[in-house]
Coordinates of N, CA, C and O in Angstrom, one line a residue:
X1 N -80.8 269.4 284.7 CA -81.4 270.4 283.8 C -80.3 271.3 283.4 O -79.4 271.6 284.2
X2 N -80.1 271.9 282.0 CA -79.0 272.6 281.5 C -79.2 273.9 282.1 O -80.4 274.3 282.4
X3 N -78.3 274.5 282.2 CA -78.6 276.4 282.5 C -78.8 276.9 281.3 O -78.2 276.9 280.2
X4 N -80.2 277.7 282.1 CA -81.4 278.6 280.7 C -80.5 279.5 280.8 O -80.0 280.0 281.8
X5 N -80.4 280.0 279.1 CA -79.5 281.3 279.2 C -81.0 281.9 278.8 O -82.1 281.2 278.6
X6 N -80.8 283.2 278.7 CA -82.3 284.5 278.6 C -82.8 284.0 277.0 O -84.1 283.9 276.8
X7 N -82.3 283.9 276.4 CA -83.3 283.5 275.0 C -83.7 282.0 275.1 O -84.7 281.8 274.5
X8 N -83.2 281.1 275.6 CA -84.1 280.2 276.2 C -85.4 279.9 277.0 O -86.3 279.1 276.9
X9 N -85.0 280.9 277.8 CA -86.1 281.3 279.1 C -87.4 281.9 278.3 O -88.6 281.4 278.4
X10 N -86.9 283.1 277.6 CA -87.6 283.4 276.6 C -88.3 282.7 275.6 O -89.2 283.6 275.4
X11 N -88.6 281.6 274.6 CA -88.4 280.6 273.8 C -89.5 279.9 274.8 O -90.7 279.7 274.4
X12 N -89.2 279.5 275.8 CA -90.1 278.7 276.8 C -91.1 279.2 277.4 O -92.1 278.5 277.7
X13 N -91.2 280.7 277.8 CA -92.1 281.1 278.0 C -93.1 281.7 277.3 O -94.1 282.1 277.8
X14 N -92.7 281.9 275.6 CA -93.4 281.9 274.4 C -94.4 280.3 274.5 O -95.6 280.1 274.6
X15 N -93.3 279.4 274.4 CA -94.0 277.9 274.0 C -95.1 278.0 275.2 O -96.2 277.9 274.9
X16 N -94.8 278.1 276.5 CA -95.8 277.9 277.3 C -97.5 279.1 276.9 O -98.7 278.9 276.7
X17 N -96.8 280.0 277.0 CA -98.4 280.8 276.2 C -98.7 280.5 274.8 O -99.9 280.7 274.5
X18 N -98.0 280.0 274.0 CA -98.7 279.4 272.4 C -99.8 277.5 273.6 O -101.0 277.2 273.6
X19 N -99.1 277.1 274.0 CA -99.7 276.0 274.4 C -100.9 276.2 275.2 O -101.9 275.5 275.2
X20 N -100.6 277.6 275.9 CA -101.8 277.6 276.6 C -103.0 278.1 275.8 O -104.1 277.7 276.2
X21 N -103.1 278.8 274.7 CA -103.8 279.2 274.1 C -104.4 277.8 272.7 O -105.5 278.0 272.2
X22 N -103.7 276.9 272.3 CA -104.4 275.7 272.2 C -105.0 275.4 273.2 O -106.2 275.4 273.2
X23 N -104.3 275.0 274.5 CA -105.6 274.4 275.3 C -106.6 275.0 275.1 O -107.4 274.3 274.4
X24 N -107.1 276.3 275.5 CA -108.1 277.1 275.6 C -108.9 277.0 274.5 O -110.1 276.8 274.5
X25 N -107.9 277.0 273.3 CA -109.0 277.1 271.8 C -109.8 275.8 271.9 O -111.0 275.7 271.7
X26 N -108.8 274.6 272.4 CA -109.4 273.2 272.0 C -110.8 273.0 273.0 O -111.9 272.4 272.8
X27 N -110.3 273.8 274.3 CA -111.7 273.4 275.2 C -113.1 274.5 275.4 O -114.1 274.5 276.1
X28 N -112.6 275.4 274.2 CA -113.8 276.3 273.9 C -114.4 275.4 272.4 O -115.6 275.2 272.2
X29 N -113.4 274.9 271.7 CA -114.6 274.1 270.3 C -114.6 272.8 271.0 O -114.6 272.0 270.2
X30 N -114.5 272.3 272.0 CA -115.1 270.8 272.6 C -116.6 271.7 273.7 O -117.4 271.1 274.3
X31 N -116.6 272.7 273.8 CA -117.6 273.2 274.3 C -117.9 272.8 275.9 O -118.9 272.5 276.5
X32 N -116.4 273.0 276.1 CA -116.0 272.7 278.0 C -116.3 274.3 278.6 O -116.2 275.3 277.9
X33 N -116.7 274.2 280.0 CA -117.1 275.5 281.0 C -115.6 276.1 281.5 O -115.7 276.9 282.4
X34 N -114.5 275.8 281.1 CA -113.7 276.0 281.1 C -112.5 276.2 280.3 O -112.5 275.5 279.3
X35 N -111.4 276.9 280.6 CA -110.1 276.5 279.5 C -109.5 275.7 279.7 O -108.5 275.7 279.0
X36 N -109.5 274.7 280.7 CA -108.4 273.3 280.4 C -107.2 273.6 280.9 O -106.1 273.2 280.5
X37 N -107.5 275.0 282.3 CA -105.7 275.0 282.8 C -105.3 275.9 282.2 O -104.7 276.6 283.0
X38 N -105.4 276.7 280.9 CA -104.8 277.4 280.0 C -104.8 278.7 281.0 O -103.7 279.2 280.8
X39 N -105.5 279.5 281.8 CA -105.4 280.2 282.7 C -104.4 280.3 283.6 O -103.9 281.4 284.0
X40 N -104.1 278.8 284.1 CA -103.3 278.6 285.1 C -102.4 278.9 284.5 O -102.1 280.1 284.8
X41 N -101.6 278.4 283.4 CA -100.2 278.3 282.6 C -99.8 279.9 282.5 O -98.7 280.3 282.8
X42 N -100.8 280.6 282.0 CA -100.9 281.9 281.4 C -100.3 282.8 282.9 O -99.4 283.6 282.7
X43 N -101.1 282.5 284.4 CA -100.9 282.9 285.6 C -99.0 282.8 286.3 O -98.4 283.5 287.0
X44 N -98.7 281.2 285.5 CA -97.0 280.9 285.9 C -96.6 281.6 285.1 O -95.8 282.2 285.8
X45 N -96.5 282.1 284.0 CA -95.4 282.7 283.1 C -95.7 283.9 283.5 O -94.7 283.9 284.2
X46 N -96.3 285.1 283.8 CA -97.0 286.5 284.3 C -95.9 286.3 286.1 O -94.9 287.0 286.4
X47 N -96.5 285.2 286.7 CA -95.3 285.3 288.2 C -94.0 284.9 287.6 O -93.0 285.5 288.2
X48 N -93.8 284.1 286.7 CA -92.4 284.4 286.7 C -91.4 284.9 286.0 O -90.2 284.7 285.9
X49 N -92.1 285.6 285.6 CA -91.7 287.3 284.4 C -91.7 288.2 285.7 O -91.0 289.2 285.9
X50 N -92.4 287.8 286.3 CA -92.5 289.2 287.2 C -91.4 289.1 288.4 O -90.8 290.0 288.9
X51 N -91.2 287.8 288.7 CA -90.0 287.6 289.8 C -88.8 287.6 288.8 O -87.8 288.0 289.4
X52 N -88.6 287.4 287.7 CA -87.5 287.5 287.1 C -87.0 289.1 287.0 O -85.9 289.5 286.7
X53 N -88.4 290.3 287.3 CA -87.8 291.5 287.2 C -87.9 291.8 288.1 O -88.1 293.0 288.2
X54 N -87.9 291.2 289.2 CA -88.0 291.7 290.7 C -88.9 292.4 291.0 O -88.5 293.5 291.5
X55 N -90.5 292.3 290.6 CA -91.3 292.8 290.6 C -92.8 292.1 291.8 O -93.0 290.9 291.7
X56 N -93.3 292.7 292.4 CA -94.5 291.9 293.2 C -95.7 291.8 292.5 O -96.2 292.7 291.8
X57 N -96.4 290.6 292.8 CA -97.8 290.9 292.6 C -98.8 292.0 292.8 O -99.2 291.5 291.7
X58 N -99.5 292.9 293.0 CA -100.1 293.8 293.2 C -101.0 293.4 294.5 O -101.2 294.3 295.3
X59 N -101.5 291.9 294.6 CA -102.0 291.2 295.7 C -100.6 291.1 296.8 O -100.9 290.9 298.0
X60 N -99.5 291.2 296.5 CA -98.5 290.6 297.6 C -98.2 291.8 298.3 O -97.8 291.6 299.5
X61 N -98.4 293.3 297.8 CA -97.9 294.8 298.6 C -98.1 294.9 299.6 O -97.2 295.3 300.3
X62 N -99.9 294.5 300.4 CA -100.0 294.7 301.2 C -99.1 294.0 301.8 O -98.2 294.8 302.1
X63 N -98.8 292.7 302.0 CA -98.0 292.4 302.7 C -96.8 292.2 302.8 O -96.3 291.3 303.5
X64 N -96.0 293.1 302.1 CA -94.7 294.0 301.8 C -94.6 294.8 302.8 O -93.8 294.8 303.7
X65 N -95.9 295.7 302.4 CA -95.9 297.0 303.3 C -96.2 296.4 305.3 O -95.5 296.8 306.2
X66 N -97.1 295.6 305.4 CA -97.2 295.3 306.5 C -96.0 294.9 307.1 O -95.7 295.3 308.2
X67 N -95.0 293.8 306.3 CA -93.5 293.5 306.8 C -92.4 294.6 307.4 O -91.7 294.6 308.4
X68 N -92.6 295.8 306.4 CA -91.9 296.5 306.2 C -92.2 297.7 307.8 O -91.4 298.4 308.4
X69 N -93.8 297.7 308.1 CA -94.0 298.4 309.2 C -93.5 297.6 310.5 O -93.0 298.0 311.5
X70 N -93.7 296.5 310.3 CA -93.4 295.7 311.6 C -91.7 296.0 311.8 O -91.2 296.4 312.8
X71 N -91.2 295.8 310.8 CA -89.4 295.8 311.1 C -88.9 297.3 311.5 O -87.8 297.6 311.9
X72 N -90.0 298.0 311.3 CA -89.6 299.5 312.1 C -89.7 299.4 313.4 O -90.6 298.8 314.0
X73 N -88.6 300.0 314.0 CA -88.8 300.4 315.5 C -89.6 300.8 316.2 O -90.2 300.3 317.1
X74 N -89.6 302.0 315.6 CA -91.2 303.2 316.2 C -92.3 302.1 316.4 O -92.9 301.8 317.5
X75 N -92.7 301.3 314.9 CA -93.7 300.7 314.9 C -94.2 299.6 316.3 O -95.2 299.3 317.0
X76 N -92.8 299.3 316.2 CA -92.7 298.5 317.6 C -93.0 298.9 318.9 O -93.4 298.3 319.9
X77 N -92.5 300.3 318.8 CA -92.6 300.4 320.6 C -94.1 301.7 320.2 O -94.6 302.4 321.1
X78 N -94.6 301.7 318.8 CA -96.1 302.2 319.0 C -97.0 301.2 319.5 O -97.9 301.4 320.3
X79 N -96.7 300.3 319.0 CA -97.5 298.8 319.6 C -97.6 298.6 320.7 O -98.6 298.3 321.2
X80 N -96.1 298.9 321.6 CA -95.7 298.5 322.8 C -96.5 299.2 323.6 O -97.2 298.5 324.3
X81 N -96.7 300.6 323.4 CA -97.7 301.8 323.7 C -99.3 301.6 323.5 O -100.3 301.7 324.2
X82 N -99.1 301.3 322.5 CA -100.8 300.6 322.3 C -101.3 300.3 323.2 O -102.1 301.0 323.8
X83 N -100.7 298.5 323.6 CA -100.5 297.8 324.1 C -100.9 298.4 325.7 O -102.1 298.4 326.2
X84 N -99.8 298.8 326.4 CA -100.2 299.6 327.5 C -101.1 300.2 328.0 O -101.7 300.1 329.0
X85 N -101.1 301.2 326.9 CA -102.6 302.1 327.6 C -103.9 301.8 326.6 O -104.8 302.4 327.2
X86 N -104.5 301.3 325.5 CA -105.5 300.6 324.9 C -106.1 298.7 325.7 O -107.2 298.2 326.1
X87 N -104.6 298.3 325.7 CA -105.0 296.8 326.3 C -106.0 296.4 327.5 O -106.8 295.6 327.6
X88 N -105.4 297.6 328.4 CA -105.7 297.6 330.0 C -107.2 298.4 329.8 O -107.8 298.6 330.9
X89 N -107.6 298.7 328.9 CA -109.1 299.0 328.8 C -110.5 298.4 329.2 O -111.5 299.0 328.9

């Protein structure tokens, strides 16, 4: 595969949402209960616009934030503590 420079990347991730929105048009006048995927397509370009700006899902924070408490120390030896005097309950 060649290396995407940014207006390529760009270009392709236009073509992918013009396509996805044929799908959708074509399986709303065939009178389908669905868009034909066109959702899905629309969902990959959104994640990877968003990892291209180093940005997270809004669903992924929590567990950002949960990562982020665990690799704390305190967090650790609060647990440890927990642990001790909650456990033996």
């Amino acid at each position: 595969m060649p290396d995407l420079t940014d207006g390529m990347l760009a270009d392709i991730m236009e073509r992918v949402e013009m396509t996805a929105q044929e799908i959708a048009d074509n399986a709303g006048f065939s009178g389908a209960d669905h868009d034909g995927g066109a959702s899905e397509m629309r969902h990959g370009v959104r994640m990877f616009r968003m990892g291209m700006n180093r940005q997270l899902p809004s669903e992924w924070v929590p567990l950002l934030r949960q990562m982020q408490r665990e690799s704390d120390p305190e967090y650790g030896e609060y647990m440890r503590l927990k642990e001790k005097f909650e456990g033996a309950a």
